[in-house]
PDB file of C-alpha atoms in Angstrom:
ATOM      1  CA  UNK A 675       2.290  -4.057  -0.564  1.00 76.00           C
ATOM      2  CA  UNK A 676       0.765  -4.434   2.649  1.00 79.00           C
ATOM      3  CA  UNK A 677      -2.328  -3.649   5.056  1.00 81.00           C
ATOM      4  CA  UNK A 678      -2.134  -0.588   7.001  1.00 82.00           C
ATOM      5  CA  UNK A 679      -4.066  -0.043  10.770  1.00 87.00           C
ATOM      6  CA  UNK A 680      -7.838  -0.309   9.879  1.00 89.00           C
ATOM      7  CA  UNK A 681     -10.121   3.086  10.426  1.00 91.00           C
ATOM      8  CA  UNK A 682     -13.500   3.128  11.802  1.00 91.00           C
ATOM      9  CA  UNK A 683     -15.767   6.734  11.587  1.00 90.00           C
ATOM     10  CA  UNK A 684     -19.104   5.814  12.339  1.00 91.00           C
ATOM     11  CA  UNK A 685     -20.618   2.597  10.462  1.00 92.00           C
ATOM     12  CA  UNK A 686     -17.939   3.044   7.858  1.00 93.00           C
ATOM     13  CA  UNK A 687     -14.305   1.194   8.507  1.00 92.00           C
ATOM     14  CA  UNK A 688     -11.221   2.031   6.090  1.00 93.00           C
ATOM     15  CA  UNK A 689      -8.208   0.213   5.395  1.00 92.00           C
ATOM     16  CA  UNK A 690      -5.390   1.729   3.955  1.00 92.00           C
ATOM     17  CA  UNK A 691      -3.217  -0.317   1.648  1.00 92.00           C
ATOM     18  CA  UNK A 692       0.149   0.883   0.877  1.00 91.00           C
ATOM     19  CA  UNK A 693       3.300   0.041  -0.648  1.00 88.00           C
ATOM     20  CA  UNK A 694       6.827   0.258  -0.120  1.00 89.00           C
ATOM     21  CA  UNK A 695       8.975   1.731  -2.988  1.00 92.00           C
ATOM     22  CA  UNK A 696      12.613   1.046  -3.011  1.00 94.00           C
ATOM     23  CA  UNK A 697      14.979   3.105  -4.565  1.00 92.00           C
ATOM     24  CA  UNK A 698      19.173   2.992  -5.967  1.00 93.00           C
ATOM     25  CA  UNK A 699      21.471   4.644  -7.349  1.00 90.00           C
ATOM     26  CA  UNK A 700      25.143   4.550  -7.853  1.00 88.00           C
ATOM     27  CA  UNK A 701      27.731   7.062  -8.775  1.00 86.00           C
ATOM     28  CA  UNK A 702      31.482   8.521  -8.783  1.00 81.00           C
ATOM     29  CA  UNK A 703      32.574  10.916  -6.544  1.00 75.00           C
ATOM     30  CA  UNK A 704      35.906  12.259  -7.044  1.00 78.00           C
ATOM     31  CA  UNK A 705      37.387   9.215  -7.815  1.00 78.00           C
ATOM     32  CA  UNK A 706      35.345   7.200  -5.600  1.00 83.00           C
ATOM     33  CA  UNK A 707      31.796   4.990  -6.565  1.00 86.00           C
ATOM     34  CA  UNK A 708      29.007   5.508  -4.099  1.00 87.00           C
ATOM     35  CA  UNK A 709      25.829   4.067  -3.699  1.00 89.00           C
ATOM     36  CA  UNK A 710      22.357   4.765  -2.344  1.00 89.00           C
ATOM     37  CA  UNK A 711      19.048   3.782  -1.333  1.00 93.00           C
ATOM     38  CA  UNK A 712      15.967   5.156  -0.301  1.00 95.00           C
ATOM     39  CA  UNK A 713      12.224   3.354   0.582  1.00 95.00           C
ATOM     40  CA  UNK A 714       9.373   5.348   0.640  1.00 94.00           C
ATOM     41  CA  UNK A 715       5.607   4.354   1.642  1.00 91.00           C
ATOM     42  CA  UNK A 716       3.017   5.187  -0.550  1.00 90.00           C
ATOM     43  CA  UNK A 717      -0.779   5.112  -0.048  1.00 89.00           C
ATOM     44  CA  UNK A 718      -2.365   2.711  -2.937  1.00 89.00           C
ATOM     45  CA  UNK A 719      -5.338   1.983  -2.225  1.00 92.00           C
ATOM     46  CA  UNK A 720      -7.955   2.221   0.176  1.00 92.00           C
ATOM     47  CA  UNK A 721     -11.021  -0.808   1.385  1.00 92.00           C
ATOM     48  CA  UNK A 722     -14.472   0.816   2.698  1.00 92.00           C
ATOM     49  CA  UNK A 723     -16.589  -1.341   4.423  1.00 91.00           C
ATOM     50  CA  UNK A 724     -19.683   0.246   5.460  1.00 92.00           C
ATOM     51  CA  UNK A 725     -23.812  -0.605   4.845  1.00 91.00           C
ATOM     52  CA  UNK A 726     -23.399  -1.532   1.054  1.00 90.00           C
ATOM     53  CA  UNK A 727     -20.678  -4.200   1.531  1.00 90.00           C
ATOM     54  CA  UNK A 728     -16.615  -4.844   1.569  1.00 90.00           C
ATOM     55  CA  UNK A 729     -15.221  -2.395  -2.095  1.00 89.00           C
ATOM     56  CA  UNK A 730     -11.351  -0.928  -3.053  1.00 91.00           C
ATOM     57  CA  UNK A 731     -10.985   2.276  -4.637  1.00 90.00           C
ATOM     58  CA  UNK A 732      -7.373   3.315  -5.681  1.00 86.00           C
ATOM     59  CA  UNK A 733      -5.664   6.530  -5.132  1.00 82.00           C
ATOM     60  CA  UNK A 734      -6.996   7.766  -8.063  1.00 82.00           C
ATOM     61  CA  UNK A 735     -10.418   7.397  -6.705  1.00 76.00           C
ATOM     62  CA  UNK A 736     -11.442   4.518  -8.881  1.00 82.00           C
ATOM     63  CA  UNK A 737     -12.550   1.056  -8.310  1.00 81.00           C
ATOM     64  CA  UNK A 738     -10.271  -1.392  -8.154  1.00 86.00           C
ATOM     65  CA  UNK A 739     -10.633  -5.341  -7.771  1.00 88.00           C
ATOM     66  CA  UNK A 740     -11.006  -6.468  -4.115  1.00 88.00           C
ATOM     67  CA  UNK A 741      -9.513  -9.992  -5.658  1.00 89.00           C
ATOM     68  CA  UNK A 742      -6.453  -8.543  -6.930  1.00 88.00           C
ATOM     69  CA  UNK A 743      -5.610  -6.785  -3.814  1.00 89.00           C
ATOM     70  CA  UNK A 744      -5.954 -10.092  -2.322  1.00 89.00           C
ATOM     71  CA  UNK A 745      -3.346 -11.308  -4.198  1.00 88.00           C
ATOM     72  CA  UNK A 746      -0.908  -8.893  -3.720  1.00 88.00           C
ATOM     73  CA  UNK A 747      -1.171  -8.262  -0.251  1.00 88.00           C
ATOM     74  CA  UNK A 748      -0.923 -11.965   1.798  1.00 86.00           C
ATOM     75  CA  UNK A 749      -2.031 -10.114   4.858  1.00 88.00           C
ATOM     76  CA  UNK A 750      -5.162  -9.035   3.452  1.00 88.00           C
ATOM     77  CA  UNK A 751      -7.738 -11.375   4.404  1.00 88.00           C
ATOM     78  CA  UNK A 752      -6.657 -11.574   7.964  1.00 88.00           C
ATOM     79  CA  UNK A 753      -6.986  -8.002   8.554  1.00 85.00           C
ATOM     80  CA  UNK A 754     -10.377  -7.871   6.841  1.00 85.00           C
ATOM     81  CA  UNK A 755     -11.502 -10.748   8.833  1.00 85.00           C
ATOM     82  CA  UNK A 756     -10.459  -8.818  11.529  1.00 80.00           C
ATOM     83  CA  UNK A 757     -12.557  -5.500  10.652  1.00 74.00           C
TER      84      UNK A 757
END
């Protein structure tokens, strides 16, 4: 997971948080293996800090913990120290 470019509209500045998935496979060909892979960003969630404070909201639109973003994305706090 990682911090994407921060957002600003207004009073209101957005960070997107995203991950990379990684995908493999392997199969035979006519006689021969093969293998393949494949990454793929993904939006995850999404930090809004505006008049009411610093909050995370997931792609599904609900709330999700500030702290465990934190956690999973090392980057985190310098790019919100940043905003």
């Amino acid at each position: 997971m990682r911090a994407g470019t921060p957002v600003t509209h207004g009073a209101v500045m957005l960070l997107p948080i995203e991950r990379v998935v990684l995908h493999s496979g392997r199969g035979d060909d006519r006689g021969s293996t093969r293998v393949w892979f494949s990454a793929i960003k993904e939006p995850y969630a999404l930090i809004v800090r505006d008049a009411g404070g610093l909050w995370a909201i997931d792609t599904d639109a609900a709330a999700v913990s500030l702290e465990a973003l934190r956690q999973r994305v090392p980057e985190l706090d310098t790019v919100l120290a940043a905003m």
